[in-house]
Amino acid sequence: MNSTVKKAKTLFPHVSYPIHHTFMEVLFRCYSTDRTDITLADMAGLSKLMGKGFTDLVYLVKNIEKDENSRKFLDHCLKLKVNAKKMKSATGEELSVDQNLSARVGAINSYRTAFEKEELELKKEAERLKAIDNEKLAIKAKKRARLIEQERKKAQEAKKAQYLKRFCDFPEFCIKGIKRGSDAAKVLLRLRNNDANEEDFFWLEEKGFTNDLTTQALHAFYLKRGKIHLAKWKKDNAPWGLVNAIADYRRSKSSQEILGEIQSNYPFTFSKGNKQLNSALLTTSGGVYRDLFRYTESLKLGTEAHILNPSNYRPCTLVGASNILLGDMNEGHSWYQKAIERGFKPESYDKELRSIYMSCSKQIKEKLKRSLLAIGQNHSWLTN
């Protein structure tokens, strides 16, 4: 019976036939086995108010389980629809316009309002239950996400612990993955603890560990050592202390900081005729002037140092570099040849030329390039 009434109800869409649709809903609820909200008395009163066509429908539905009555019920529904369709076409109303129309519409509307209210409540309840289900799902999802994250962290920590057993990192120098107990680890650890020595820095450079941060550490090391030498020189009047201080200030790229000490002590009369000492003071001081782009002064001090110690190659390299930087290429190359004759290594000469080339002005750079190519020195750094 329920399926037949449901099928009949589809003949009357709510949009087109709201009165008939609502009546069919009342009928369905009254005779449905799972609904008890419409009584037989309610159904009888409503069908009587609606008219003979509707009372006949109620009569047929009572014995609808029989096949014959089921067909009669559906046929009668079709007749009601045809009449409703004709009536709407003629008057715009589903039912005949008479004195009982308003009462019939009012009765139907009261049921419709109750059904809509019920539907709204059911919808709200469904939404509430859905929200509860969603909340439960969200809680489960969060719990699962926490478990996954905990497992991920555990795996990450285990991996990190395994890594740290074998390797160590030095983030302050942007160096990672150094094997524990290796020479590199020992040197970098001393560097981190400010206990590195000059040999450590040479080792780092040789093994390719130099970068901006290790270079800064190297400069800091030399500056610290230079200040120690300078303090010792001032305290003990030990002349070689000043030589060492100037050399370390140069290595730390702090030549400007030691310039005042050089100027206040030049011409180094405290050397008391010690030509080797005086030559070393002049050479290192000339290097400071060279660092500060004061090539005339560096050339002057280099020449004085060579006169005092003509067999030492260091003044020769200073004079050679100063001449090149002043634009006299031939004279500069000549002095470098003198340096090589006195023990300056050819590979050091190549390195020195590259340093000069990279730091000099564009005009000097072009002259140096032409002069080197003219004497057959096709260095990669030069041709590139």
Tab-separated table of C-alpha atoms in Angstrom, residues 18 21 47 80 89 94-95 116-117 163 221 231 304 315 324 335 339 344-345 372 375 377:
chain	number	residue	atom	x	y	z
A	18	PRO	CA	0.442	21.872	-3.650
A	21	HIS	CA	0.273	16.903	-3.015
A	47	SER	CA	-11.676	14.110	2.799
A	80	LEU	CA	-8.115	13.951	-10.115
A	89	SER	CA	-6.044	26.242	-16.809
A	94	GLU	CA	-6.564	23.384	-8.342
A	95	LEU	CA	-10.113	23.051	-6.958
A	116	GLU	CA	7.065	22.025	6.617
A	117	LYS	CA	7.754	22.659	10.297
A	163	TYR	CA	73.685	10.817	12.030
A	221	PHE	CA	92.823	35.002	14.463
A	231	ALA	CA	101.393	44.917	22.905
A	304	GLU	CA	115.056	51.043	0.863
A	315	PRO	CA	111.765	43.515	-0.998
A	324	ILE	CA	103.192	47.095	-11.924
A	335	TRP	CA	112.018	42.986	-10.190
A	339	ALA	CA	112.974	37.860	-6.665
A	344	PHE	CA	110.947	33.362	-4.811
A	345	LYS	CA	109.091	30.291	-6.133
A	372	LEU	CA	101.995	39.160	-19.801
A	375	ILE	CA	106.053	37.480	-22.876
A	377	GLN	CA	102.311	33.935	-20.070
